[in-house]
C-alpha positions as a Python dict, from the first residue, in 0.01 Angstrom:
ca = {
    (1, 'M'): (0, 0, 0),
    (2, 'T'): (-191, 94, 314),
    (3, 'Q'): (-254, -245, 472),
    (4, 'N'): (-17, -511, 602),
    (5, 'D'): (-179, -829, 478),
    (6, 'S'): (98, -1081, 527),
    (7, 'E'): (-159, -1348, 614),
    (8, 'F'): (-252, -1352, 245),
    (9, 'V'): (-6, -1510, 2),
    (10, 'L'): (-56, -1468, -373),
    (11, 'Y'): (119, -1725, -592),
    (12, 'V'): (182, -1627, -956),
    (13, 'N'): (410, -1723, -1245),
    (14, 'G'): (741, -1553, -1307),
    (15, 'K'): (784, -1193, -1420),
    (16, 'A'): (873, -1089, -1775),
    (17, 'W'): (964, -772, -1967),
    (18, 'G'): (955, -573, -1643),
    (19, 'L'): (585, -653, -1599),
    (20, 'P'): (455, -830, -1285),
    (21, 'G'): (372, -1135, -1499),
    (22, 'F'): (360, -1261, -1857),
    (23, 'T'): (-3, -1375, -1857),
    (24, 'P'): (-323, -1180, -1779),
    (25, 'Q'): (-409, -1439, -1514),
    (26, 'D'): (-99, -1340, -1314),
    (27, 'I'): (-135, -963, -1354),
    (28, 'I'): (-510, -928, -1285),
    (29, 'P'): (-513, -1039, -916),
    (30, 'Q'): (-209, -822, -842),
    (31, 'A'): (-386, -521, -995),
    (32, 'V'): (-702, -585, -791),
    (33, 'C'): (-501, -598, -470),
    (34, 'R'): (-313, -277, -551),
    (35, 'F'): (-634, -96, -648),
    (36, 'N'): (-772, -166, -301),
    (37, 'G'): (-464, -86, -94),
    (38, 'F'): (-418, -453, -21),
    (39, 'A'): (-64, -589, 2),
    (40, 'P'): (-44, -967, 15),
    (41, 'Q'): (284, -1148, -9),
    (42, 'V'): (348, -1214, -377),
    (43, 'R'): (549, -1523, -455),
    (44, 'T'): (657, -1574, -812),
    (45, 'G'): (756, -1920, -918),
    (46, 'V'): (851, -2122, -1219),
    (47, 'D'): (533, -2272, -1356),
    (48, 'T'): (379, -2447, -1052),
    (49, 'E'): (685, -2482, -829),
    (50, 'G'): (622, -2355, -479),
    (51, 'S'): (244, -2353, -518),
    (52, 'P'): (57, -2533, -237),
    (53, 'T'): (-162, -2713, -491),
    (54, 'G'): (74, -2725, -787),
    (55, 'Q'): (-134, -2469, -978),
    (56, 'L'): (-105, -2096, -1051),
    (57, 'P'): (-230, -1837, -984),
    (58, 'L'): (-398, -1885, -649),
    (59, 'L'): (-440, -1707, -315),
    (60, 'E'): (-368, -1862, 22),
    (61, 'F'): (-534, -1717, 332),
    (62, 'S'): (-400, -1801, 680),
    (63, 'Q'): (-280, -2142, 553),
    (64, 'D'): (-637, -2268, 602),
    (65, 'T'): (-816, -2133, 295),
    (66, 'I'): (-671, -2181, -52),
    (67, 'T'): (-863, -2065, -356),
    (68, 'P'): (-908, -2287, -658),
    (69, 'V'): (-675, -2190, -940),
    (70, 'G'): (-762, -1881, -1149),
    (71, 'Y'): (-815, -1511, -1089),
    (72, 'P'): (-1201, -1537, -1083),
    (73, 'N'): (-1172, -1754, -771),
    (74, 'I'): (-922, -1510, -620),
    (75, 'L'): (-1161, -1218, -682),
    (76, 'S'): (-1444, -1417, -524),
    (77, 'L'): (-1243, -1471, -205),
    (78, 'L'): (-1137, -1107, -187),
    (79, 'R'): (-1496, -988, -230),
    (80, 'K'): (-1600, -1195, 73),
    (81, 'H'): (-1359, -988, 286),
    (82, 'E'): (-1507, -656, 181),
    (83, 'K'): (-1505, -520, 540),
    (84, 'T'): (-1129, -485, 515),
    (85, 'I'): (-1082, -515, 137),
    (86, 'D'): (-1302, -285, -68),
    (87, 'V'): (-1331, -493, -387),
    (88, 'D'): (-1628, -385, -601),
    (89, 'S'): (-1848, -331, -293),
    (90, 'W'): (-1946, 14, -426),
    (91, 'L'): (-2059, -114, -768),
    (92, 'T'): (-2428, -140, -856),
    (93, 'Q'): (-2583, -471, -954),
    (94, 'Q'): (-2588, -361, -1317),
    (95, 'Q'): (-2218, -274, -1304),
    (96, 'L'): (-2135, -612, -1151),
    (97, 'I'): (-2324, -785, -1432),
    (98, 'E'): (-2136, -578, -1690),
    (99, 'T'): (-1808, -675, -1524),
    (100, 'D'): (-1894, -1045, -1555),
    (101, 'V'): (-1993, -1001, -1921),
    (102, 'F'): (-1667, -827, -2011),
    (103, 'E'): (-1466, -1081, -1814),
    (104, 'S'): (-1620, -1364, -2016),
    (105, 'F'): (-1572, -1175, -2342),
    (106, 'L'): (-1204, -1103, -2277),
    (107, 'D'): (-1132, -1459, -2166),
    (108, 'N'): (-1294, -1602, -2477),
    (109, 'E'): (-1150, -1353, -2727),
    (110, 'L'): (-834, -1175, -2616),
    (111, 'N'): (-699, -1482, -2437),
    (112, 'L'): (-702, -1684, -2758),
    (113, 'L'): (-562, -1393, -2956),
    (114, 'L'): (-279, -1360, -2705),
    (115, 'L'): (-196, -1728, -2752),
    (116, 'Y'): (-183, -1666, -3126),
    (117, 'Y'): (36, -1359, -3075),
    (118, 'F'): (295, -1533, -2858),
    (119, 'W'): (288, -1894, -2973),
    (120, 'Y'): (161, -1928, -3331),
    (121, 'G'): (384, -1703, -3538),
    (122, 'K'): (740, -1833, -3559),
    (123, 'D'): (904, -1496, -3486),
    (124, 'N'): (754, -1447, -3141),
    (125, 'Y'): (753, -1816, -3053),
    (126, 'Q'): (1115, -1881, -3145),
    (127, 'K'): (1275, -1545, -3065),
    (128, 'A'): (1079, -1436, -2755),
    (129, 'M'): (884, -1713, -2581),
    (130, 'T'): (1138, -1993, -2621),
    (131, 'P'): (1424, -1787, -2467),
    (132, 'L'): (1184, -1673, -2192),
    (133, 'F'): (1100, -2031, -2103),
    (134, 'G'): (1469, -2115, -2124),
    (135, 'K'): (1531, -1847, -1863),
    (136, 'F'): (1256, -1983, -1638),
    (137, 'Y'): (1327, -2354, -1668),
    (138, 'G'): (1685, -2377, -1790),
    (139, 'F'): (1823, -2587, -2074),
    (140, 'P'): (1692, -2816, -2214),
    (141, 'N'): (1364, -2821, -2013),
    (142, 'G'): (1269, -2465, -2108),
    (143, 'Y'): (1303, -2530, -2479),
    (144, 'L'): (1111, -2856, -2453),
    (145, 'K'): (828, -2691, -2259),
    (146, 'A'): (814, -2406, -2512),
    (147, 'W'): (789, -2655, -2799),
    (148, 'I'): (510, -2845, -2621),
    (149, 'K'): (323, -2519, -2554),
    (150, 'H'): (361, -2415, -2918),
    (151, 'S'): (231, -2751, -3042),
    (152, 'Q'): (-69, -2735, -2810),
    (153, 'V'): (-157, -2381, -2919),
    (154, 'V'): (-125, -2467, -3289),
    (155, 'S'): (-354, -2766, -3238),
    (156, 'V'): (-618, -2563, -3052),
    (157, 'L'): (-614, -2268, -3292),
    (158, 'S'): (-626, -2498, -3595),
    (159, 'H'): (-928, -2674, -3447),
    (160, 'L'): (-1096, -2336, -3389),
    (161, 'K'): (-992, -2219, -3738),
    (162, 'L'): (-820, -1917, -3582),
    (163, 'T'): (-503, -1925, -3788),
    (164, 'N'): (-567, -1678, -4067),
    (165, 'Q'): (-371, -1357, -4018),
    (166, 'Q'): (-638, -1128, -4155),
    (167, 'I'): (-910, -1284, -3941),
    (168, 'V'): (-696, -1250, -3630),
    (169, 'K'): (-614, -885, -3705),
    (170, 'E'): (-983, -806, -3749),
    (171, 'K'): (-1072, -975, -3420),
    (172, 'V'): (-803, -780, -3237),
    (173, 'R'): (-929, -452, -3383),
    (174, 'K'): (-1287, -530, -3282),
    (175, 'C'): (-1183, -613, -2926),
    (176, 'F'): (-977, -297, -2882),
    (177, 'K'): (-1244, -85, -3050),
    (178, 'L'): (-1515, -219, -2819),
    (179, 'L'): (-1306, -152, -2509),
    (180, 'S'): (-1208, 193, -2635),
    (181, 'E'): (-1569, 293, -2701),
    (182, 'R'): (-1681, 164, -2361),
    (183, 'L'): (-1403, 349, -2176),
    (184, 'G'): (-1458, 675, -2364),
    (185, 'T'): (-1301, 973, -2191),
    (186, 'Q'): (-1326, 826, -1841),
    (187, 'S'): (-1021, 737, -1638),
    (188, 'Y'): (-1173, 400, -1546),
    (189, 'F'): (-1456, 188, -1681),
    (190, 'H'): (-1693, 265, -1393),
    (191, 'G'): (-1597, 626, -1336),
    (192, 'T'): (-1321, 777, -1127),
    (193, 'K'): (-1234, 470, -919),
    (194, 'P'): (-1079, 147, -1049),
    (195, 'S'): (-1273, -178, -1012),
    (196, 'S'): (-1204, -541, -1092),
    (197, 'L'): (-1317, -470, -1451),
    (198, 'D'): (-1029, -225, -1487),
    (199, 'A'): (-792, -488, -1349),
    (200, 'I'): (-919, -744, -1601),
    (201, 'V'): (-883, -509, -1899),
    (202, 'F'): (-545, -386, -1779),
    (203, 'G'): (-416, -742, -1732),
    (204, 'H'): (-504, -828, -2089),
    (205, 'I'): (-387, -525, -2283),
    (206, 'V'): (-77, -414, -2088),
    (207, 'I'): (97, -729, -2214),
    (208, 'H'): (24, -630, -2574),
    (209, 'L'): (154, -281, -2505),
    (210, 'H'): (483, -366, -2331),
    (211, 'S'): (585, -723, -2415),
    (212, 'S'): (928, -740, -2579),
    (213, 'V'): (858, -949, -2887),
    (214, 'P'): (1002, -906, -3239),
    (215, 'N'): (663, -900, -3409),
    (216, 'K'): (469, -613, -3252),
    (217, 'L'): (157, -636, -3466),
    (218, 'F'): (-89, -633, -3173),
    (219, 'Q'): (98, -349, -3004),
    (220, 'Q'): (70, -135, -3316),
    (221, 'I'): (-303, -204, -3344),
    (222, 'L'): (-347, -110, -2976),
    (223, 'L'): (-160, 218, -3029),
    (224, 'K'): (-439, 327, -3264),
    (225, 'Y'): (-663, 361, -2954),
    (226, 'P'): (-497, 636, -2743),
    (227, 'N'): (-748, 619, -2457),
    (228, 'L'): (-663, 252, -2393),
    (229, 'V'): (-291, 331, -2404),
    (230, 'Q'): (-339, 616, -2157),
    (231, 'F'): (-553, 389, -1940),
    (232, 'C'): (-265, 139, -1916),
    (233, 'Q'): (2, 399, -1855),
    (234, 'N'): (-207, 569, -1586),
    (235, 'I'): (-250, 242, -1393),
    (236, 'L'): (120, 160, -1421),
    (237, 'K'): (224, 501, -1289),
    (238, 'T'): (-41, 518, -1016),
    (239, 'Y'): (-43, 162, -881),
    (240, 'F'): (279, 1, -1009),
    (241, 'A'): (531, 278, -946),
    (242, 'D'): (780, 29, -804),
    (243, 'I'): (759, -172, -1126),
    (244, 'I'): (833, 137, -1337),
    (245, 'L'): (1118, 228, -1104),
    (246, 'A'): (1275, -111, -1174),
    (247, 'S'): (1197, -93, -1548),
    (248, 'P'): (1182, 275, -1653),
    (249, 'S'): (1095, 187, -2013),
    (250, 'L'): (745, 88, -1897),
    (251, 'G'): (678, 453, -1824),
    (252, 'N'): (722, 540, -2190),
    (253, 'T'): (456, 492, -2453),
    (254, 'P'): (582, 290, -2751),
    (255, 'E'): (589, 474, -3082),
    (256, 'F'): (326, 400, -3343),
    (257, 'D'): (452, 279, -3679),
    (258, 'A'): (174, 218, -3930),
    (259, 'T'): (408, 45, -4174),
    (260, 'M'): (489, -217, -3911),
    (261, 'I'): (133, -347, -3923),
    (262, 'E'): (155, -415, -4295),
    (263, 'L'): (512, -547, -4280),
    (264, 'S'): (424, -774, -3991),
    (265, 'S'): (125, -903, -4179),
    (266, 'E'): (326, -979, -4491),
    (267, 'G'): (610, -1133, -4294),
    (268, 'I'): (385, -1372, -4105),
    (269, 'D'): (153, -1482, -4384),
    (270, 'E'): (405, -1711, -4554),
    (271, 'Q'): (506, -1869, -4226),
    (272, 'E'): (145, -1914, -4124),
    (273, 'Q'): (45, -2062, -4457),
    (274, 'E'): (325, -2315, -4446),
    (275, 'Q'): (256, -2409, -4086),
    (276, 'L'): (-120, -2418, -4139),
    (277, 'E'): (-84, -2654, -4434),
    (278, 'E'): (138, -2884, -4228),
    (279, 'E'): (-106, -2885, -3939),
    (280, 'E'): (-409, -2938, -4162),
    (281, 'E'): (-235, -3229, -4335),
    (282, 'K'): (-147, -3379, -3998),
    (283, 'I'): (-504, -3340, -3872),
    (284, 'Q'): (-643, -3496, -4189),
    (285, 'Q'): (-406, -3792, -4159),
    (286, 'E'): (-508, -3844, -3798),
    (287, 'E'): (-876, -3828, -3892),
    (288, 'V'): (-826, -4083, -4173),
    (289, 'Q'): (-638, -4316, -3938),
    (290, 'E'): (-910, -4284, -3677),
    (291, 'Q'): (-1180, -4362, -3935),
    (292, 'Q'): (-986, -4666, -4058),
    (293, 'Q'): (-945, -4792, -3703),
    (294, 'Q'): (-1315, -4748, -3634),
    (295, 'Q'): (-1410, -4929, -3957),
    (296, 'S'): (-1172, -5213, -3879),
    (297, 'K'): (-1312, -5239, -3528),
    (298, 'R'): (-1669, -5248, -3661),
    (299, 'R'): (-1578, -5522, -3912),
    (300, 'I'): (-1425, -5735, -3639),
    (301, 'E'): (-1729, -5685, -3417),
    (302, 'D'): (-1964, -5774, -3707),
    (303, 'D'): (-1765, -6090, -3786),
    (304, 'D'): (-1772, -6195, -3420),
    (305, 'E'): (-2146, -6141, -3401),
    (306, 'E'): (-2202, -6338, -3723),
    (307, 'D'): (-1992, -6630, -3593),
    (308, 'E'): (-2181, -6634, -3265),
    (309, 'E'): (-2514, -6626, -3446),
    (310, 'Q'): (-2419, -6917, -3670),
    (311, 'E'): (-2293, -7119, -3377),
    (312, 'R'): (-2605, -7046, -3177),
    (313, 'K'): (-2832, -7152, -3462),
    (314, 'S'): (-2642, -7467, -3562),
    (315, 'K'): (-2590, -7626, -3222),
    (316, 'P'): (-2948, -7622, -3084),
    (317, 'I'): (-3092, -7746, -3415),
    (318, 'G'): (-2886, -8070, -3409),
    (319, 'D'): (-2962, -8130, -3044),
    (320, 'D'): (-3336, -8074, -3088),
    (321, 'D'): (-3355, -8315, -3384),
    (322, 'S'): (-3190, -8597, -3194),
    (323, 'F'): (-3405, -8543, -2892),
    (324, 'S'): (-3713, -8520, -3111),
    (325, 'S'): (-3632, -8847, -3289),
    (326, 'D'): (-3584, -9034, -2963),
    (327, 'D'): (-3900, -8888, -2819),
    (328, 'E'): (-4104, -8985, -3126),
    (329, 'G'): (-3973, -9345, -3116),
    (330, 'E'): (-4044, -9378, -2749),
    (331, 'S'): (-4389, -9229, -2797),
    (332, 'K'): (-4476, -9482, -3068),
    (333, 'V'): (-4371, -9776, -2849),
    (334, 'I'): (-4567, -9650, -2552),
    (335, 'K'): (-4876, -9583, -2762),
    (336, 'K'): (-4856, -9925, -2924),
    (337, 'S'): (-4806, -10086, -2586),
    (338, 'K'): (-5112, -9912, -2444),
    (339, 'N'): (-5331, -10021, -2736),
    (340, 'I'): (-5221, -10382, -2704),
    (341, 'S'): (-5270, -10371, -2329),
    (342, 'Q'): (-5627, -10254, -2365),
    (343, 'K'): (-5702, -10517, -2632),
    (344, 'S'): (-5540, -10796, -2431),
    (345, 'L'): (-5732, -10713, -2117),
    (346, 'S'): (-6060, -10702, -2304),
    (347, 'S'): (-5991, -11037, -2477),
    (348, 'D'): (-5885, -11216, -2161),
    (349, 'E'): (-6188, -11089, -1971),
    (350, 'E'): (-6415, -11223, -2245),
    (351, 'N'): (-6243, -11565, -2222),
    (352, 'G'): (-6294, -11578, -1848),
    (353, 'V'): (-5936, -11515, -1745),
    (354, 'S'): (-5896, -11362, -1397),
    (355, 'G'): (-5780, -11002, -1358),
    (356, 'D'): (-5437, -11091, -1217),
    (357, 'E'): (-5370, -11349, -1484),
    (358, 'A'): (-5483, -11111, -1753),
    (359, 'E'): (-5254, -10836, -1623),
    (360, 'N'): (-4953, -11069, -1614),
    (361, 'K'): (-5019, -11174, -1972),
    (362, 'T'): (-5044, -10812, -2077),
    (363, 'I'): (-4709, -10724, -1919),
    (364, 'S'): (-4546, -11018, -2099),
    (365, 'R'): (-4687, -10900, -2430),
    (366, 'K'): (-4565, -10543, -2370),
    (367, 'Q'): (-4212, -10660, -2300),
    (368, 'S'): (-4220, -10876, -2611),
    (369, 'I'): (-4329, -10576, -2824),
    (370, 'I'): (-4058, -10353, -2678),
    (371, 'D'): (-3793, -10622, -2741),
    (372, 'D'): (-3912, -10662, -3101),
    (373, 'D'): (-3898, -10288, -3162),
    (374, 'D'): (-3548, -10268, -3024),
}
C-alpha cells in the first residue's frame, strides 16, 4: 500500500478460509482499495457488531461521512475522491456502462447461486456454514443464526424455483463461461490495469475457488475455465500477498476432479428432492391457510354488510309509515275544517250575520269537528 489513509475506516464481516471475507460484499471493497494503493483501516466484526450504523459492509470517512450499506455505495464514495484515489477515473464511458451491467448481472445471478451453494445443500450448510457461524457467534447463537439463514435461503430459492440441481449447475456454467469469454487472454477485464469490474468478479469467484466446504461442485465447475482461475490467483499474489503469507494454501490452485462434479450432483439430488418436497408442502399449506382466512374474512364482511342493509331498510320504512299516517289524518281534518269554514262564512253572510259573529261561529264549529274526529 502506498498511501496512509487512516481517516477511512472500512467495516466488513469476519474472515473465513484464509480469505479477507466470506461474502463477495466484504471482499469487493477491499480489492478496490488494494488495486488503487489505498489502505483504509479494515475492521472485521461479527455480523453488525462494531458498525456505526449496525450494518455491513460500509465505509466511514473522517467520522463525518458514512456510506449507506453495500459495496456499490462504497465505490461511489471512493470515486468522488479520485484526486487521491484513482478508482475507474481512466475508464471510458462505455467501459463504465459495461461495469455497471456486469455488476448487476453478478448480483442477480452469482449471488443467488452462492446462497444455494452454501446454504441449500445439507452438506455445506451443516458441515461448513453452521460451524463457521458457531465460531463467529458462539454456542448456541451461532447455530441458531445459521438455522435461520438456512430457512430464509430455502424459502427464497423455493419461491424463485431455483432448487433443482441441474438447473443450478447450468446457470453456474453459463455465468463462468460468460466471464471467461469476456476476459479472454487479458490479465484484467479492461486491459492491463485492474478496475472495479475486476474487483467485483474477483469477489464473487474467489470464494468458489477457495472456500473450504465438503461439497466442491462450484469449485470444480470453475476449474474448467483456467483463465478465470489464473485471474483469481494473479490478484491474490499481486494484491493480497499478506493474505497468502498467512494462509499459504491460497497460493495453490485446487486440483480438478471431473468425477467430483457427477458425485456431488448425485449426492445432493436426494437431499434436495426431500427438502424441496418438504418446503413445497409447507408453502402449499400456508397458501391454503391464507386462502381460507381470506374467504372467512370475506364471508364475515358480507354478513355484516347484509345485516346493516336489512337494518337500514327496515327501520326507516316503519318510521315513514307512522309519520305518513299521522300526516294524512291531520291533513284530512284541516281540509275538512277549511271547507266548513268557507261554507259557514258564506251562510252567515247571507243571513246577515256580522263578520265577527260569523268568524266566532266558524271557530266553534271547527273545534267541534276536531273533537268529533278525535
